[in-house]
Coordinates of C-alpha atoms in Angstrom, one line a residue:
M1 CA -15.5 13.8 -10.7
P2 CA -12.2 13.1 -8.8
T3 CA -12.3 11.3 -5.5
A4 CA -11.8 13.6 -2.5
I5 CA -8.6 13.1 -0.5
A6 CA -9.0 14.3 3.1
V7 CA -6.4 14.6 5.9
T8 CA -6.6 15.0 9.7
G9 CA -4.3 18.0 9.9
A10 CA -3.2 21.0 7.8
D11 CA 0.4 20.1 8.3
L12 CA 0.0 17.1 6.1
V13 CA -0.8 19.2 3.0
L14 CA 2.1 20.0 0.8
P15 CA 2.0 22.4 -2.1
P16 CA 0.9 20.8 -5.4
T17 CA 3.5 19.6 -7.9
D18 CA 1.5 21.1 -10.8
P19 CA -1.7 23.1 -11.4
G20 CA -3.6 19.9 -12.1
T21 CA -3.1 18.4 -8.6
P22 CA -6.3 18.6 -6.6
N23 CA -6.4 20.1 -3.2
A24 CA -6.8 18.1 -0.1
A25 CA -9.7 18.6 2.3
V26 CA -8.6 19.2 5.9
L27 CA -10.9 17.8 8.5
P28 CA -11.0 19.9 11.7
P29 CA -9.8 18.2 14.9
P30 CA -12.6 16.9 17.2
E31 CA -11.5 19.0 20.2
G32 CA -14.1 21.7 20.7
R33 CA -16.1 20.7 17.6
P34 CA -19.5 19.0 18.0
L35 CA -20.2 15.7 16.3
D36 CA -23.0 17.1 14.1
A37 CA -20.5 19.7 12.6
S38 CA -18.1 16.9 11.7
V39 CA -21.0 14.9 10.1
A40 CA -22.0 18.0 8.1
D41 CA -18.5 18.5 6.8
M42 CA -18.4 14.9 5.6
Q43 CA -21.8 15.2 4.0
Q44 CA -20.6 18.2 2.0
L45 CA -17.6 16.2 0.7
L46 CA -19.8 13.2 -0.3
A47 CA -22.3 15.5 -2.1
R48 CA -19.5 17.2 -4.0
Y49 CA -17.1 14.3 -4.8
G50 CA -19.1 11.1 -4.3
H51 CA -16.3 9.2 -2.4
V52 CA -13.9 10.4 0.2
V53 CA -10.5 8.8 1.1
V54 CA -9.3 10.0 4.5
V55 CA -5.6 9.5 5.4
C56 CA -5.2 9.2 9.1
P57 CA -1.7 8.5 10.6
T58 CA -1.6 5.8 13.2
A59 CA 0.2 8.3 15.4
A60 CA -2.8 10.6 15.5
P61 CA -4.7 10.9 18.8
A62 CA -7.2 8.2 19.5
A63 CA -10.0 10.8 19.6
V64 CA -9.4 11.6 15.9
E65 CA -10.0 8.0 14.8
R66 CA -13.0 7.7 17.1
R67 CA -14.5 10.8 15.5
L68 CA -14.0 9.4 12.0
L69 CA -15.5 6.1 12.9
A70 CA -18.5 7.8 14.5
V71 CA -19.1 10.0 11.5
R72 CA -18.9 7.1 9.1
G73 CA -21.3 5.1 11.3
L74 CA -23.9 7.8 11.6
L75 CA -23.9 8.4 7.9
E76 CA -24.1 4.7 7.3
S77 CA -22.1 5.3 4.1
D78 CA -19.9 2.8 2.3
R79 CA -18.3 5.7 0.3
I80 CA -15.8 6.8 3.1
A81 CA -12.4 5.0 3.2
L82 CA -10.3 5.4 6.3
V83 CA -6.6 4.8 5.3
R84 CA -4.1 4.3 8.2
T85 CA -0.4 4.7 7.7
D86 CA 2.7 4.2 9.9
L87 CA 4.8 6.7 7.9
P88 CA 6.3 9.7 9.9
P89 CA 4.6 13.1 9.3
L90 CA 6.7 14.3 6.3
G91 CA 6.4 10.9 4.6
T92 CA 2.6 10.9 5.3
A93 CA 2.4 14.4 3.6
V94 CA 4.2 13.0 0.6
L95 CA 1.8 10.0 0.4
V96 CA -1.1 12.4 0.6
R97 CA 0.2 14.5 -2.3
Q98 CA 0.8 11.4 -4.4
L99 CA -2.8 10.3 -3.8
R100 CA -3.9 13.8 -4.8
Q101 CA -2.0 13.5 -8.0
L102 CA -3.6 10.1 -8.8
A103 CA -7.1 11.3 -7.8
G104 CA -7.1 13.4 -11.0
C105 CA -6.6 10.2 -13.1
D106 CA -9.1 7.6 -14.2
F107 CA -8.6 5.3 -11.1
S108 CA -11.8 4.2 -9.3
P109 CA -12.2 5.2 -5.6
G110 CA -11.5 1.6 -4.5
V111 CA -8.2 1.4 -6.4
L112 CA -7.1 4.8 -5.1
A113 CA -7.8 3.9 -1.5
S114 CA -6.0 0.6 -1.6
A115 CA -3.1 2.1 -3.6
A116 CA -1.9 4.0 -0.4
R117 CA -0.3 0.8 1.0
L118 CA 1.5 0.2 -2.3
L119 CA 2.8 3.8 -2.6
A120 CA 4.1 3.7 1.1
H121 CA 6.6 1.0 0.2
Y122 CA 8.2 3.5 -2.3
I123 CA 8.6 6.3 0.2
Y124 CA 12.0 6.4 2.1
A125 CA 11.2 8.4 5.2
G126 CA 13.6 9.3 7.9
A127 CA 15.3 12.0 9.9
V128 CA 18.6 13.1 11.4
L129 CA 18.2 13.3 15.2
G130 CA 20.2 14.8 18.0
S131 CA 19.0 12.1 20.3
V132 CA 17.2 8.7 20.2
A133 CA 16.4 8.5 23.9
R134 CA 12.7 9.1 23.4
L135 CA 12.3 7.5 20.0
D136 CA 9.8 4.7 20.3
R137 CA 8.4 4.2 16.8
V138 CA 11.6 2.7 15.4
P139 CA 13.5 -0.1 17.1
V140 CA 16.5 1.3 18.9
S141 CA 19.3 -1.0 20.1
L142 CA 21.0 -0.7 23.5
G143 CA 24.2 0.3 21.7
S144 CA 22.5 3.3 20.0
H145 CA 21.1 4.4 23.3
L146 CA 24.5 4.3 24.9
K147 CA 26.1 6.2 22.0
G148 CA 23.4 8.8 22.3
W149 CA 25.0 10.0 25.6
L150 CA 28.2 11.0 23.8
P151 CA 28.6 14.7 23.2
G152 CA 27.6 15.9 19.8
A153 CA 26.2 12.5 18.7
H154 CA 23.9 12.6 15.7
F155 CA 21.9 9.7 14.3
A156 CA 20.4 9.1 10.9
V157 CA 17.2 7.1 11.3
L158 CA 15.2 5.5 8.5
A159 CA 11.6 4.7 9.5
G160 CA 10.6 2.9 6.3
P161 CA 10.4 0.9 4.2
T162 CA 13.0 -0.9 6.3
P163 CA 13.9 0.6 9.8
Q164 CA 17.6 1.4 10.3
I165 CA 19.6 3.6 12.7
V166 CA 23.2 4.6 12.1
R167 CA 25.4 7.0 14.1
L168 CA 26.9 9.7 11.9
G169 CA 30.6 10.1 11.9
N170 CA 33.8 8.6 10.4
G171 CA 33.1 5.2 8.8
E172 CA 29.3 5.4 9.2
T173 CA 27.1 2.7 7.7
P174 CA 25.2 4.1 4.8
L175 CA 21.4 4.1 5.0
A176 CA 19.7 1.7 2.7
G177 CA 18.4 3.9 -0.1
P178 CA 16.0 3.5 -3.0
E179 CA 17.1 1.6 -6.1
F180 CA 15.3 4.0 -8.4
T181 CA 15.4 7.7 -9.2
T182 CA 13.7 9.8 -6.5
E183 CA 13.5 13.4 -5.3
L184 CA 14.4 14.4 -1.7
L185 CA 12.2 16.6 0.5
L186 CA 13.6 18.2 3.7
A187 CA 11.8 19.7 6.7
R188 CA 14.2 21.4 9.2
G189 CA 13.7 21.5 12.9
Q190 CA 16.0 22.8 15.6
L191 CA 19.0 20.6 14.6
Q192 CA 21.7 22.4 12.5
T193 CA 23.1 19.9 10.0
D194 CA 23.7 19.7 6.3
W195 CA 24.1 15.9 6.2
P196 CA 21.0 15.2 4.2
T197 CA 22.1 17.6 1.4
T198 CA 25.9 16.9 1.4
T199 CA 26.0 13.2 2.1
L200 CA 22.5 11.5 1.8
A201 CA 21.5 13.1 -1.5
P202 CA 24.6 12.0 -3.4
R203 CA 24.5 8.5 -1.9
W204 CA 20.9 8.0 -2.9
R205 CA 21.4 9.5 -6.4
I206 CA 18.7 12.1 -6.0
G207 CA 17.5 13.2 -9.4
G208 CA 16.9 16.9 -8.9
P209 CA 17.6 19.7 -6.4
V210 CA 16.6 19.0 -2.8
Q211 CA 13.3 20.6 -1.9
E212 CA 12.4 22.0 1.5
A213 CA 9.0 22.3 3.3
P214 CA 8.0 23.5 6.7
L215 CA 8.3 20.9 9.5
P216 CA 5.0 19.3 10.3
D217 CA 3.6 20.1 13.7
S218 CA 3.4 16.5 14.7
S219 CA 7.1 15.7 13.8
P220 CA 8.7 16.5 17.1
G221 CA 6.3 14.2 18.9
W222 CA 6.7 11.4 16.4
W223 CA 10.5 11.4 16.5
G224 CA 10.7 12.2 20.3
T225 CA 12.8 15.3 19.9
A226 CA 12.6 18.8 18.3
K227 CA 16.3 18.6 17.3
L228 CA 15.8 17.0 14.0
V229 CA 15.9 17.4 10.2
E230 CA 13.2 15.2 8.6
F231 CA 13.6 13.9 5.1
A232 CA 11.6 11.8 2.6
A233 CA 12.7 10.4 -0.8
Y234 CA 9.8 9.7 -3.2
L235 CA 8.6 9.3 -6.8
P236 CA 7.6 12.7 -8.0
D237 CA 6.4 12.0 -11.6
L238 CA 2.8 11.3 -12.2
P239 CA 3.4 9.0 -15.2
V240 CA 5.6 6.8 -13.0
L241 CA 3.0 6.7 -10.2
Y242 CA 0.2 5.9 -12.7
Q243 CA 2.2 3.0 -14.3
L244 CA 3.0 1.7 -10.8
V245 CA -0.6 1.5 -9.7
S246 CA -2.1 0.4 -13.0
S247 CA 0.4 -2.5 -13.4
V248 CA -1.1 -4.3 -10.4
R249 CA -3.9 -6.6 -11.1
R250 CA -7.3 -5.4 -10.0
E251 CA -9.7 -7.5 -7.9
T252 CA -13.3 -6.9 -6.8
C253 CA -14.1 -6.9 -3.1
H254 CA -16.4 -9.8 -2.3
W255 CA -18.0 -7.8 0.5
C256 CA -18.7 -4.2 -0.8
G257 CA -18.0 -4.7 -4.5
M258 CA -15.3 -2.0 -4.7
D259 CA -12.3 -2.4 -7.0
L260 CA -9.0 -3.0 -5.2
I261 CA -5.4 -3.8 -5.6
G262 CA -3.4 -5.8 -3.1
D263 CA -4.9 -8.1 -0.5
R264 CA -7.4 -5.8 1.4
C265 CA -10.2 -3.4 0.4
G266 CA -9.5 0.2 1.2
F267 CA -13.2 1.0 2.0
C268 CA -14.5 -1.9 4.1
A269 CA -11.1 -3.5 5.0
A270 CA -12.3 -6.9 4.0
P271 CA -9.4 -9.2 3.0
L272 CA -9.2 -10.5 -0.6
A273 CA -11.2 -13.7 -1.0
P274 CA -8.9 -16.8 -1.5
P275 CA -9.1 -18.4 -4.9
A276 CA -11.7 -21.1 -5.3
P277 CA -10.3 -24.7 -5.2
P278 CA -10.3 -26.6 -8.5
E279 CA -13.4 -28.8 -9.1
P280 CA -12.9 -32.5 -8.9
T281 CA -12.5 -34.4 -12.2
L282 CA -13.3 -38.0 -13.1
R283 CA -10.3 -40.3 -13.1
A284 CA -9.9 -43.8 -14.3
A285 CA -8.8 -46.5 -11.8
A286 CA -5.2 -47.3 -11.7
P287 CA -4.3 -50.4 -13.8
A288 CA -2.2 -51.9 -11.0
G289 CA -3.6 -53.4 -7.8
R290 CA -7.2 -53.8 -9.1
G291 CA -9.6 -55.2 -6.5
P292 CA -12.4 -57.7 -7.2
G293 CA -14.9 -54.8 -8.0
A294 CA -12.5 -52.9 -10.2
L295 CA -13.6 -52.1 -13.8
T296 CA -11.9 -53.6 -16.7
G297 CA -10.2 -51.4 -19.3
R298 CA -13.1 -51.7 -21.7
Q299 CA -15.6 -51.0 -18.9
E300 CA -13.6 -47.9 -17.8
A301 CA -13.7 -46.6 -21.4
R302 CA -17.5 -47.1 -21.5
A303 CA -18.0 -45.4 -18.1
L304 CA -16.1 -42.4 -19.2
G305 CA -18.0 -42.1 -22.4
A306 CA -15.3 -43.3 -24.8
G307 CA -17.7 -45.0 -27.1
P308 CA -21.3 -46.4 -27.4
Q309 CA -22.6 -49.1 -25.2
P310 CA -22.6 -52.6 -26.7
G311 CA -26.0 -53.5 -28.0
A312 CA -27.1 -49.9 -28.2
P313 CA -26.5 -48.8 -31.7
G314 CA -26.4 -45.2 -32.5
P315 CA -24.8 -42.7 -34.8
A316 CA -21.1 -42.2 -34.4
G317 CA -20.1 -39.8 -31.7
T318 CA -23.2 -40.3 -29.5
Y319 CA -22.9 -41.3 -25.8
P320 CA -25.2 -42.8 -23.2
A321 CA -27.6 -40.4 -21.4
G322 CA -25.9 -38.3 -18.8
L323 CA -22.4 -39.0 -20.1
G324 CA -20.3 -37.3 -22.7
P325 CA -16.7 -36.9 -23.7
I326 CA -14.3 -35.6 -21.1
A327 CA -12.5 -32.5 -22.3
P328 CA -8.8 -32.4 -21.8
Q329 CA -8.0 -30.5 -18.6
P330 CA -5.4 -27.8 -18.6
G331 CA -2.1 -28.4 -16.8
P332 CA -1.4 -27.1 -13.3
A333 CA -1.3 -23.4 -13.0
G334 CA 2.1 -21.8 -12.7
P335 CA 3.1 -19.9 -9.5
Q336 CA 0.6 -17.3 -8.6
S337 CA 2.0 -13.9 -7.9
E338 CA 0.5 -12.9 -4.6
A339 CA -1.2 -9.6 -4.3
L340 CA 0.7 -7.0 -2.4
G341 CA 0.4 -7.3 1.4
A342 CA 1.0 -5.0 4.3
G343 CA 4.5 -6.4 5.1
D344 CA 5.5 -7.3 1.6
H345 CA 7.9 -5.3 -0.4
P346 CA 6.9 -4.9 -4.1
T347 CA 9.4 -5.7 -6.8
R348 CA 11.5 -2.8 -7.7
A349 CA 10.0 -2.4 -11.1
L350 CA 10.9 1.2 -11.7
G351 CA 13.6 2.7 -13.9
P352 CA 15.0 0.3 -16.5
S353 CA 12.6 -2.6 -15.7
P354 CA 8.8 -2.3 -16.1
H355 CA 6.6 -3.1 -13.2
T356 CA 4.7 -6.3 -14.1
A357 CA 1.3 -7.3 -12.7
P358 CA 0.8 -10.7 -11.0
A359 CA -0.4 -13.6 -13.1
P360 CA -4.2 -13.9 -13.3
H361 CA -6.1 -16.6 -11.3
T362 CA -6.6 -20.0 -13.1
T363 CA -9.3 -22.4 -12.2
R364 CA -10.4 -25.7 -13.6
A365 CA -14.0 -26.4 -14.7
L366 CA -15.8 -29.3 -16.2
P367 CA -17.3 -28.6 -19.6

């Protein structure tokens, strides 16, 4: 049974890429809806799917998040994951569709919920704006504000994975694009421009024809203007998405027991437990600088179990009670690849190079 993917608005639901893509459940807004009705909606999803992953943008009204937290608290359920994302509306809709694609695969609910942070790093979301005067979700320099007062000034803004603002015109600085093959999705507002199709798509080596979708209702508020054309470059193929997620090492949440990838559980938000420190091992005293109470070389060998005690005959290979041979310890572990974090950018492992998983944890133990 696939995990249910739920969203906080119908404008975040894009058409499926293929008939096998599951639909998304749209949670009604809390305005004018009693709390018990929201609880009943979530109970139905849990009864049908078992686990629910709710994608809620950080730009959503505070009442939406409070309602979701209240529903989860009243149900006392650990099967509801609340995934927050800073992506703009069209990028969030792309992320939701990718999660819907992966929900039909064999990933556990915990891996699916924590994969949202990984997938967001591979979505290049931005817009062409007629003004940046009210843009407050991407850092805007004073120079960009001043240039915005020029007649006919247009700006290309990249919200993620790395924020960037350039003024369109002769000698413009190119937007930093993906280093792998993507498809481009557009949502047109009130701004009349073909820059995304005539300039951006060739620069970013878009693999197929540019797709278009209706502009999300929350886009003008997110970008601070209705004069915009929003765009998002993304990975469209399910096999590539599957390989990307499955190549990351899985961990087990020490708090709720869910599977996860990265450094935080998608269900309880508990951070990944740090690796256990290596256990202390017995070491012989240094030969130089021995004090009055230091052991001799022969006494050291006897204390470590290197041979039988004098005057205590026994079969070869036997040791005094409580002591035994010290097994050779493995060398120091190599650099540990860190699990993917919120501000980290994953290695570009798509296209010609396969995405490799971080090295497993290595701990020492006495026999």
